PDB file of C-alpha atoms and ligand atoms in Angstrom:
ATOM      1  CA  MET Z  14       0.063   0.373   0.111  1.00 44.00           C
ATOM      2  CA  MET Z  15       0.630   3.524  -0.732  1.00 46.00           C
ATOM      3  CA  SER Z  16       3.030   5.380   2.245  1.00 51.00           C
ATOM      4  CA  ALA Z  17       1.394   8.342   2.441  1.00 63.00           C
ATOM      5  CA  MET Z  18      -0.897   9.783   0.345  1.00 83.00           C
ATOM      6  CA  SER Z  19      -3.241  13.931   0.388  1.00 90.00           C
ATOM      7  CA  GLN Z  20      -5.177  15.213  -2.044  1.00 92.00           C
ATOM      8  CA  PRO Z  21      -2.614  16.247  -5.401  1.00 97.00           C
ATOM      9  CA  TRP Z  22      -4.736  19.427  -6.187  1.00 97.00           C
ATOM     10  CA  PRO Z  23      -4.376  22.278  -6.709  1.00 97.00           C
ATOM     11  CA  LYS Z  24      -1.151  22.554  -7.606  1.00 97.00           C
ATOM     12  CA  ASP Z  25       0.884  25.535  -9.042  1.00 96.00           C
ATOM     13  CA  VAL Z  26       3.517  24.909 -10.861  1.00 96.00           C
ATOM     14  CA  ALA Z  27       5.681  26.540 -13.469  1.00 91.00           C
ATOM     15  CA  GLY Z  28       2.897  28.825 -13.851  1.00 93.00           C
ATOM     16  CA  LEU Z  29       0.423  26.413 -14.224  1.00 96.00           C
ATOM     17  CA  THR Z  30      -2.813  25.461 -12.030  1.00 97.00           C
ATOM     18  CA  LEU Z  31      -3.807  22.053 -12.232  1.00 98.00           C
ATOM     19  CA  ARG Z  32      -6.834  20.902 -10.926  1.00 98.00           C
ATOM     20  CA  TYR Z  33      -9.489  19.277 -11.403  1.00 98.00           C
ATOM     21  CA  PRO Z  34     -11.927  20.421 -13.644  1.00 98.00           C
ATOM     22  CA  SER Z  35     -15.230  22.470 -13.693  1.00 97.00           C
ATOM     23  CA  ALA Z  36     -17.896  21.292 -15.424  1.00 97.00           C
ATOM     24  CA  ALA Z  37     -17.633  23.661 -17.858  1.00 98.00           C
ATOM     25  CA  GLU Z  38     -13.642  22.879 -18.072  1.00 98.00           C
ATOM     26  CA  ILE Z  39     -14.570  19.449 -18.942  1.00 98.00           C
ATOM     27  CA  GLU Z  40     -16.590  21.105 -22.242  1.00 98.00           C
ATOM     28  CA  ASP Z  41     -12.811  23.238 -23.185  1.00 98.00           C
ATOM     29  CA  LEU Z  42     -11.199  19.914 -22.888  1.00 98.00           C
ATOM     30  CA  LEU Z  43     -13.512  18.355 -25.313  1.00 98.00           C
ATOM     31  CA  ALA Z  44     -13.341  21.289 -27.653  1.00 98.00           C
ATOM     32  CA  PHE Z  45      -9.569  19.926 -28.397  1.00 98.00           C
ATOM     33  CA  ARG Z  46      -9.671  16.592 -27.341  1.00 98.00           C
ATOM     34  CA  ASN Z  47     -10.165  14.755 -30.745  1.00 98.00           C
ATOM     35  CA  LEU Z  48      -8.697  17.163 -33.170  1.00 97.00           C
ATOM     36  CA  GLU Z  49      -6.751  15.696 -36.041  1.00 96.00           C
ATOM     37  CA  PRO Z  50      -2.903  16.966 -34.488  1.00 95.00           C
ATOM     38  CA  VAL Z  51      -3.779  15.799 -30.985  1.00 97.00           C
ATOM     39  CA  ASN Z  52      -4.675  12.475 -31.891  1.00 96.00           C
ATOM     40  CA  GLU Z  53      -1.908  11.962 -34.012  1.00 96.00           C
ATOM     41  CA  TRP Z  54      -0.020   9.866 -31.959  1.00 97.00           C
ATOM     42  CA  MET Z  55      -2.499   8.905 -29.355  1.00 97.00           C
ATOM     43  CA  LEU Z  56      -3.549   5.637 -28.074  1.00 96.00           C
ATOM     44  CA  ARG Z  57      -6.994   6.489 -28.375  1.00 95.00           C
ATOM     45  CA  THR Z  58      -7.517   8.308 -31.773  1.00 95.00           C
ATOM     46  CA  HIS Z  59     -11.389   9.164 -30.669  1.00 95.00           C
ATOM     47  CA  VAL Z  60     -13.023   9.253 -27.459  1.00 97.00           C
ATOM     48  CA  GLU Z  61     -17.356   9.728 -27.599  1.00 97.00           C
ATOM     49  CA  PRO Z  62     -18.204  12.787 -26.569  1.00 98.00           C
ATOM     50  CA  THR Z  63     -20.676  11.520 -23.484  1.00 98.00           C
ATOM     51  CA  ALA Z  64     -18.150   9.021 -22.118  1.00 97.00           C
ATOM     52  CA  PHE Z  65     -15.608  11.517 -21.908  1.00 98.00           C
ATOM     53  CA  ARG Z  66     -17.636  13.996 -19.548  1.00 98.00           C
ATOM     54  CA  GLY Z  67     -18.059  10.421 -17.313  1.00 98.00           C
ATOM     55  CA  GLU Z  68     -14.109   9.790 -17.119  1.00 97.00           C
ATOM     56  CA  TRP Z  69     -14.082  13.726 -16.431  1.00 98.00           C
ATOM     57  CA  SER Z  70     -16.998  13.761 -13.983  1.00 97.00           C
ATOM     58  CA  ALA Z  71     -15.652  11.129 -12.023  1.00 97.00           C
ATOM     59  CA  VAL Z  72     -11.949  12.555 -11.666  1.00 97.00           C
ATOM     60  CA  ALA Z  73     -12.477  14.505  -8.431  1.00 94.00           C
ATOM     61  CA  THR Z  74     -13.983  11.441  -6.584  1.00 95.00           C
ATOM     62  CA  SER Z  75     -12.180   8.418  -7.749  1.00 96.00           C
ATOM     63  CA  ASP Z  76      -9.750   6.598  -5.925  1.00 95.00           C
ATOM     64  CA  THR Z  77      -7.412   5.264  -8.860  1.00 96.00           C
ATOM     65  CA  ASP Z  78      -7.866   8.528 -11.278  1.00 97.00           C
ATOM     66  CA  PHE Z  79      -6.065  11.743 -10.220  1.00 98.00           C
ATOM     67  CA  SER Z  80      -6.448  13.254 -14.116  1.00 98.00           C
ATOM     68  CA  CYS Z  81      -6.436  17.228 -13.489  1.00 98.00           C
ATOM     69  CA  ALA Z  82      -7.014  19.884 -16.163  1.00 98.00           C
ATOM     70  CA  ALA Z  83      -3.865  23.305 -17.018  1.00 98.00           C
ATOM     71  CA  ILE Z  84      -5.307  26.403 -16.507  1.00 98.00           C
ATOM     72  CA  LEU Z  85      -2.626  28.689 -17.560  1.00 97.00           C
ATOM     73  CA  ASP Z  86      -4.046  32.735 -17.521  1.00 94.00           C
ATOM     74  CA  GLY Z  87      -7.757  30.983 -17.194  1.00 95.00           C
ATOM     75  CA  GLU Z  88      -7.334  29.414 -20.320  1.00 97.00           C
ATOM     76  CA  VAL Z  89      -7.423  25.554 -20.162  1.00 98.00           C
ATOM     77  CA  VAL Z  90      -4.581  24.534 -22.219  1.00 98.00           C
ATOM     78  CA  GLY Z  91      -4.388  21.091 -21.504  1.00 98.00           C
ATOM     79  CA  MET Z  92      -4.879  17.952 -19.654  1.00 98.00           C
ATOM     80  CA  GLY Z  93      -3.059  15.484 -17.361  1.00 98.00           C
ATOM     81  CA  PHE Z  94      -3.672  11.804 -16.709  1.00 98.00           C
ATOM     82  CA  LEU Z  95      -2.524  10.152 -13.529  1.00 98.00           C
ATOM     83  CA  GLU Z  96      -4.123   7.008 -13.088  1.00 98.00           C
ATOM     84  CA  LEU Z  97      -2.601   4.222  -9.785  1.00 98.00           C
ATOM     85  CA  THR Z  98      -2.061   0.819 -10.899  1.00 97.00           C
ATOM     86  CA  ASN Z  99      -0.751  -2.591  -9.672  1.00 95.00           C
ATOM     87  CA  GLY Z 100       2.190  -3.163 -11.207  1.00 92.00           C
ATOM     88  CA  MET Z 101       2.980  -6.726 -11.486  1.00 93.00           C
ATOM     89  CA  GLY Z 102       4.485  -9.427  -8.883  1.00 96.00           C
ATOM     90  CA  GLN Z 103       4.116 -12.486  -7.327  1.00 97.00           C
ATOM     91  CA  PRO Z 104       0.921 -12.945  -5.199  1.00 96.00           C
ATOM     92  CA  GLY Z 105       0.753 -10.582  -2.422  1.00 96.00           C
ATOM     93  CA  TRP Z 106       3.079  -8.079  -4.054  1.00 96.00           C
ATOM     94  CA  PRO Z 107       1.507  -4.427  -2.487  1.00 96.00           C
ATOM     95  CA  GLN Z 108      -0.618  -3.037  -5.012  1.00 96.00           C
ATOM     96  CA  ALA Z 109      -1.538   0.690  -6.216  1.00 95.00           C
ATOM     97  CA  THR Z 110       2.201   1.589  -5.418  1.00 97.00           C
ATOM     98  CA  GLU Z 111       2.137   2.762  -9.164  1.00 98.00           C
ATOM     99  CA  ALA Z 112       1.032   5.282 -11.779  1.00 98.00           C
ATOM    100  CA  SER Z 113       0.695   5.611 -15.677  1.00 98.00           C
ATOM    101  CA  ILE Z 114       1.070   9.495 -16.439  1.00 98.00           C
ATOM    102  CA  GLY Z 115       0.738  10.866 -19.958  1.00 98.00           C
ATOM    103  CA  TYR Z 116      -0.854  14.835 -21.140  1.00 98.00           C
ATOM    104  CA  ILE Z 117      -2.353  16.419 -24.153  1.00 98.00           C
ATOM    105  CA  VAL Z 118      -1.368  20.328 -24.576  1.00 98.00           C
ATOM    106  CA  ARG Z 119      -3.871  22.372 -26.818  1.00 98.00           C
ATOM    107  CA  PRO Z 120      -2.137  22.921 -30.364  1.00 97.00           C
ATOM    108  CA  GLU Z 121      -2.146  26.300 -30.063  1.00 96.00           C
ATOM    109  CA  ARG Z 122      -0.947  26.587 -27.120  1.00 97.00           C
ATOM    110  CA  ALA Z 123       2.180  23.794 -27.713  1.00 97.00           C
ATOM    111  CA  GLY Z 124       6.473  24.596 -28.010  1.00 96.00           C
ATOM    112  CA  ARG Z 125       5.405  26.602 -24.732  1.00 96.00           C
ATOM    113  CA  GLY Z 126       6.698  23.763 -21.915  1.00 97.00           C
ATOM    114  CA  VAL Z 127       3.114  23.161 -21.040  1.00 98.00           C
ATOM    115  CA  ALA Z 128       3.249  20.014 -21.416  1.00 98.00           C
ATOM    116  CA  THR Z 129       6.473  19.648 -19.088  1.00 98.00           C
ATOM    117  CA  ALA Z 130       4.933  21.562 -16.595  1.00 97.00           C
ATOM    118  CA  ILE Z 131       1.736  19.215 -16.301  1.00 98.00           C
ATOM    119  CA  ALA Z 132       4.357  16.290 -16.870  1.00 98.00           C
ATOM    120  CA  ARG Z 133       6.369  17.584 -13.653  1.00 98.00           C
ATOM    121  CA  GLY Z 134       3.424  18.164 -11.760  1.00 98.00           C
ATOM    122  CA  LEU Z 135       2.316  14.842 -12.656  1.00 98.00           C
ATOM    123  CA  LEU Z 136       5.300  13.463 -10.962  1.00 98.00           C
ATOM    124  CA  ASP Z 137       5.422  15.828  -7.958  1.00 98.00           C
ATOM    125  CA  ALA Z 138       1.770  14.883  -7.288  1.00 98.00           C
ATOM    126  CA  ALA Z 139       2.163  10.679  -7.760  1.00 98.00           C
ATOM    127  CA  PHE Z 140       5.296  10.650  -5.436  1.00 98.00           C
ATOM    128  CA  VAL Z 141       5.108  13.422  -3.043  1.00 97.00           C
ATOM    129  CA  ASP Z 142       1.244  13.671  -2.187  1.00 97.00           C
ATOM    130  CA  LEU Z 143       0.178  10.051  -3.095  1.00 97.00           C
ATOM    131  CA  GLY Z 144       3.313   8.304  -2.099  1.00 97.00           C
ATOM    132  CA  LEU Z 145       3.760   6.114  -4.716  1.00 98.00           C
ATOM    133  CA  ARG Z 146       7.157   4.069  -5.805  1.00 98.00           C
ATOM    134  CA  ARG Z 147       6.823   4.265  -9.592  1.00 98.00           C
ATOM    135  CA  VAL Z 148       5.191   6.260 -12.403  1.00 98.00           C
ATOM    136  CA  THR Z 149       5.868   4.983 -16.016  1.00 98.00           C
ATOM    137  CA  ALA Z 150       4.396   6.410 -19.364  1.00 98.00           C
ATOM    138  CA  GLY Z 151       4.487   5.476 -22.869  1.00 98.00           C
ATOM    139  CA  CYS Z 152       4.775   6.601 -26.208  1.00 98.00           C
ATOM    140  CA  PHE Z 153       5.322   6.022 -30.286  1.00 98.00           C
ATOM    141  CA  ALA Z 154       8.785   6.254 -30.749  1.00 98.00           C
ATOM    142  CA  ASP Z 155       7.700   8.410 -33.926  1.00 98.00           C
ATOM    143  CA  ASN Z 156       6.635  11.004 -31.250  1.00 98.00           C
ATOM    144  CA  LEU Z 157       9.627  13.779 -30.999  1.00 98.00           C
ATOM    145  CA  ALA Z 158       8.062  15.769 -28.916  1.00 98.00           C
ATOM    146  CA  SER Z 159       6.365  13.279 -26.219  1.00 98.00           C
ATOM    147  CA  VAL Z 160      10.036  11.913 -25.907  1.00 98.00           C
ATOM    148  CA  ARG Z 161      11.381  15.458 -25.096  1.00 98.00           C
ATOM    149  CA  VAL Z 162       8.699  16.055 -22.749  1.00 98.00           C
ATOM    150  CA  LEU Z 163       9.707  12.823 -20.673  1.00 98.00           C
ATOM    151  CA  GLU Z 164      13.365  13.136 -20.638  1.00 98.00           C
ATOM    152  CA  LYS Z 165      12.550  16.815 -19.643  1.00 97.00           C
ATOM    153  CA  ALA Z 166      10.762  15.693 -16.885  1.00 98.00           C
ATOM    154  CA  GLY Z 167      13.556  13.779 -15.051  1.00 97.00           C
ATOM    155  CA  MET Z 168      11.827  10.044 -17.012  1.00 98.00           C
ATOM    156  CA  ARG Z 169      14.565   7.193 -18.298  1.00 98.00           C
ATOM    157  CA  ARG Z 170      13.611   5.140 -20.801  1.00 98.00           C
ATOM    158  CA  GLU Z 171      13.570   2.116 -19.889  1.00 98.00           C
ATOM    159  CA  GLN Z 172      11.977  -0.225 -23.052  1.00 98.00           C
ATOM    160  CA  HIS Z 173      12.501   0.316 -26.357  1.00 98.00           C
ATOM    161  CA  GLY Z 174       9.808  -1.747 -28.181  1.00 98.00           C
ATOM    162  CA  VAL Z 175      10.338  -2.382 -31.965  1.00 98.00           C
ATOM    163  CA  GLN Z 176       7.540  -2.409 -33.978  1.00 98.00           C
ATOM    164  CA  ASP Z 177       4.899  -3.866 -31.012  1.00 98.00           C
ATOM    165  CA  SER Z 178       3.009  -0.379 -31.426  1.00 98.00           C
ATOM    166  CA  TRP Z 179       0.123  -0.003 -34.462  1.00 98.00           C
ATOM    167  CA  HIS Z 180      -0.507   3.193 -35.933  1.00 98.00           C
ATOM    168  CA  HIS Z 181      -3.422   3.618 -37.871  1.00 95.00           C
ATOM    169  CA  ALA Z 182      -1.151   4.664 -41.106  1.00 96.00           C
ATOM    170  CA  LEU Z 183       1.997   3.614 -40.177  1.00 97.00           C
ATOM    171  CA  GLY Z 184       1.200   0.203 -38.843  1.00 98.00           C
ATOM    172  CA  TRP Z 185       3.520  -1.404 -36.193  1.00 98.00           C
ATOM    173  CA  ILE Z 186       6.274   0.890 -35.504  1.00 98.00           C
ATOM    174  CA  ASP Z 187       8.417   1.472 -32.259  1.00 98.00           C
ATOM    175  CA  GLY Z 188       6.778   2.222 -29.203  1.00 98.00           C
ATOM    176  CA  TYR Z 189       8.805   3.949 -25.940  1.00 98.00           C
ATOM    177  CA  THR Z 190       8.218   2.865 -21.594  1.00 98.00           C
ATOM    178  CA  TYR Z 191       9.546   5.534 -19.757  1.00 98.00           C
ATOM    179  CA  ALA Z 192       9.467   5.448 -15.639  1.00 98.00           C
ATOM    180  CA  ALA Z 193      11.497   6.954 -12.679  1.00 98.00           C
ATOM    181  CA  LEU Z 194      11.327   6.121  -9.196  1.00 98.00           C
ATOM    182  CA  ALA Z 195      10.754   8.201  -6.064  1.00 98.00           C
ATOM    183  CA  THR Z 196      14.145   7.168  -5.334  1.00 98.00           C
ATOM    184  CA  ASP Z 197      15.568   8.498  -7.901  1.00 98.00           C
ATOM    185  CA  ARG Z 198      15.555  11.871  -6.900  1.00 97.00           C
ATOM    186  CA  PRO Z 199      15.627  13.457  -2.506  1.00 96.00           C
ATOM    187  CA  ASP Z 200      12.662  15.306  -3.859  1.00 96.00           C
ATOM    188  CA  TRP Z 201      10.394  15.477  -6.725  1.00 97.00           C
ATOM    189  CA  ARG Z 202       8.408  18.990  -5.803  1.00 96.00           C
ATOM    190  CA  VAL Z 203       8.295  21.528  -8.525  1.00 94.00           C
ATOM    191  CA  ALA Z 204       8.670  25.594  -8.257  1.00 89.00           C
ATOM    192  CA  PRO Z 205       5.548  26.816  -8.539  1.00 88.00           C
ATOM    193  CA  SER Z 206       6.708  29.865 -10.661  1.00 83.00           C
ATOM    194  CA  PRO Z 207       7.967  29.586 -13.860  1.00 75.00           C
ATOM    195  CA  THR Z 208      12.190  29.306 -13.319  1.00 67.00           C
ATOM    196  CA  SER Z 209      12.336  30.002 -17.272  1.00 61.00           C
ATOM    197  CA  GLY Z 210      10.276  32.419 -18.089  1.00 60.00           C
ATOM    198  CA  ARG Z 211       7.244  29.395 -19.493  1.00 70.00           C
ATOM    199  CA  PRO Z 212       5.559  29.319 -19.763  1.00 76.00           C
TER     200      PRO Z 212
HETATM  201  C1  LIG S 325       3.599  16.358 -27.387  1.00 71.50           C
HETATM  202  C2  LIG S 325       2.566  16.918 -26.761  1.00 71.50           C
HETATM  203  C3  LIG S 325       2.432  16.587 -25.834  1.00 71.50           C
HETATM  204  C4  LIG S 325       3.560  17.708 -26.363  1.00 71.50           C
HETATM  205  O1  LIG S 325       3.430  19.442 -25.731  1.00 71.50           O
HETATM  206  P1  LIG S 325       4.706  20.783 -25.251  1.00 71.50           P
HETATM  207  O2  LIG S 325       3.562  21.681 -24.336  1.00 71.50           O
HETATM  208  O3  LIG S 325       4.811  21.256 -26.457  1.00 71.50           O
HETATM  209  O4  LIG S 325       5.426  19.938 -24.318  1.00 71.50           O
HETATM  210  P2  LIG S 325       7.420  21.079 -25.188  1.00 71.50           P
HETATM  211  O5  LIG S 325       6.940  22.205 -25.316  1.00 71.50           O
HETATM  212  O6  LIG S 325       6.870  20.953 -23.077  1.00 71.50           O
HETATM  213  O7  LIG S 325       8.518  20.291 -24.911  1.00 71.50           O
HETATM  214  C5  LIG S 325       8.329  20.209 -26.424  1.00 71.50           C
HETATM  215  C6  LIG S 325       9.788  19.769 -26.537  1.00 71.50           C
HETATM  216  O8  LIG S 325       9.647  18.647 -27.676  1.00 71.50           O
HETATM  217  C7  LIG S 325       9.888  19.831 -28.591  1.00 71.50           C
HETATM  218  N1  LIG S 325       9.884  19.184 -29.727  1.00 71.50           N
HETATM  219  C8  LIG S 325       8.543  19.165 -30.727  1.00 71.50           C
HETATM  220  N2  LIG S 325       7.827  18.942 -31.570  1.00 71.50           N
HETATM  221  C9  LIG S 325       9.648  18.049 -31.991  1.00 71.50           C
HETATM  222  C10 LIG S 325      10.042  16.985 -32.846  1.00 71.50           C
HETATM  223  N3  LIG S 325       9.254  17.027 -33.727  1.00 71.50           N
HETATM  224  N4  LIG S 325      11.483  16.630 -32.729  1.00 71.50           N
HETATM  225  C11 LIG S 325      11.988  16.478 -32.120  1.00 71.50           C
HETATM  226  N5  LIG S 325      11.724  17.543 -31.172  1.00 71.50           N
HETATM  227  C12 LIG S 325      10.249  18.419 -31.115  1.00 71.50           C
HETATM  228  C13 LIG S 325      10.698  20.909 -28.434  1.00 71.50           C
HETATM  229  O9  LIG S 325      11.271  21.523 -29.044  1.00 71.50           O
HETATM  230  C14 LIG S 325       9.986  20.911 -26.526  1.00 71.50           C
HETATM  231  O10 LIG S 325      11.767  20.858 -26.459  1.00 71.50           O
HETATM  232  P3  LIG S 325      12.362  21.881 -26.373  1.00 71.50           P
HETATM  233  O11 LIG S 325      12.010  22.325 -25.167  1.00 71.50           O
HETATM  234  O12 LIG S 325      14.114  21.140 -25.452  1.00 71.50           O
HETATM  235  O13 LIG S 325      13.020  22.694 -26.900  1.00 71.50           O
HETATM  236  C15 LIG S 325       1.323  18.049 -28.024  1.00 71.50           C
HETATM  237  O14 LIG S 325       2.419  18.348 -28.554  1.00 71.50           O
HETATM  238  C16 LIG S 325       0.327  17.518 -27.519  1.00 71.50           C
HETATM  239  O15 LIG S 325      -0.919  17.595 -27.174  1.00 71.50           O
HETATM  240  N6  LIG S 325       0.387  16.645 -29.039  1.00 71.50           N
HETATM  241  C17 LIG S 325      -0.634  15.619 -28.419  1.00 71.50           C
HETATM  242  C18 LIG S 325      -0.782  14.453 -27.809  1.00 71.50           C
HETATM  243  C19 LIG S 325       0.050  13.810 -27.386  1.00 71.50           C
HETATM  244  O16 LIG S 325       0.972  12.963 -28.118  1.00 71.50           O
HETATM  245  N7  LIG S 325       0.659  13.167 -26.450  1.00 71.50           N
HETATM  246  C20 LIG S 325       1.388  12.443 -25.926  1.00 71.50           C
HETATM  247  C21 LIG S 325       0.612  10.756 -25.987  1.00 71.50           C
HETATM  248  S1  LIG S 325       2.628  10.079 -25.304  1.00 71.50           S
END
């Protein structure tokens, strides 16, 4: 079981606020979730709107889903995913000590460090607030922006899967798994204000 657990949101990270979205903000998230540039490298290439609203409405009361909206200057600019997982092990292994993370940035807001700030905030939430042991993230190897985000956030590439990932236009292509352990750093807390002028 987790060693300590406190509610991670809201959290100010490098100029962004990460928090649960209101009903109106869920509509803002939905407005860009199914755009073509967003779905180019997503595993779920379309999310049915009713299911999307239901999933996001349930987040604030979920014990396993700690996903969040990212707000910059009052505008919803992205979303972060943080879901508890069990990892693997022999019978009796401790449950819910891991999480998988992900992120989507509103296309007009890409290229300004938003995803990197979200990823850092998710790692802060996972290790500091939720007391987790390990965090993983997966991406297509060709999603160079996401690869860069995961490396900037301090995760390590642990797996290169050769043609392990199906892409609707490219067929079987390579995928990466990144991970970080709580013990990789003495402190995963992120500063609330931007240190480099971004986002
Ligand atoms: C991928 C995505 C999350 C990146 O968001 P972002 O806010 O632009 O990311 P950041 O600005 O924090 O960082 C992007 C980095 O990738 C780099 N980058 C962008 N495109 C690149 C490319 N084609 N080749 C190499 N590097 C690239 C940027 O230069 C930047 O690195 P730098 O700070 O060293 O210059 C965003 O484009 C997105 O939401 N895409 C659609 C959904 C998606 O793919 N999600 C991830 C699924 S695993």
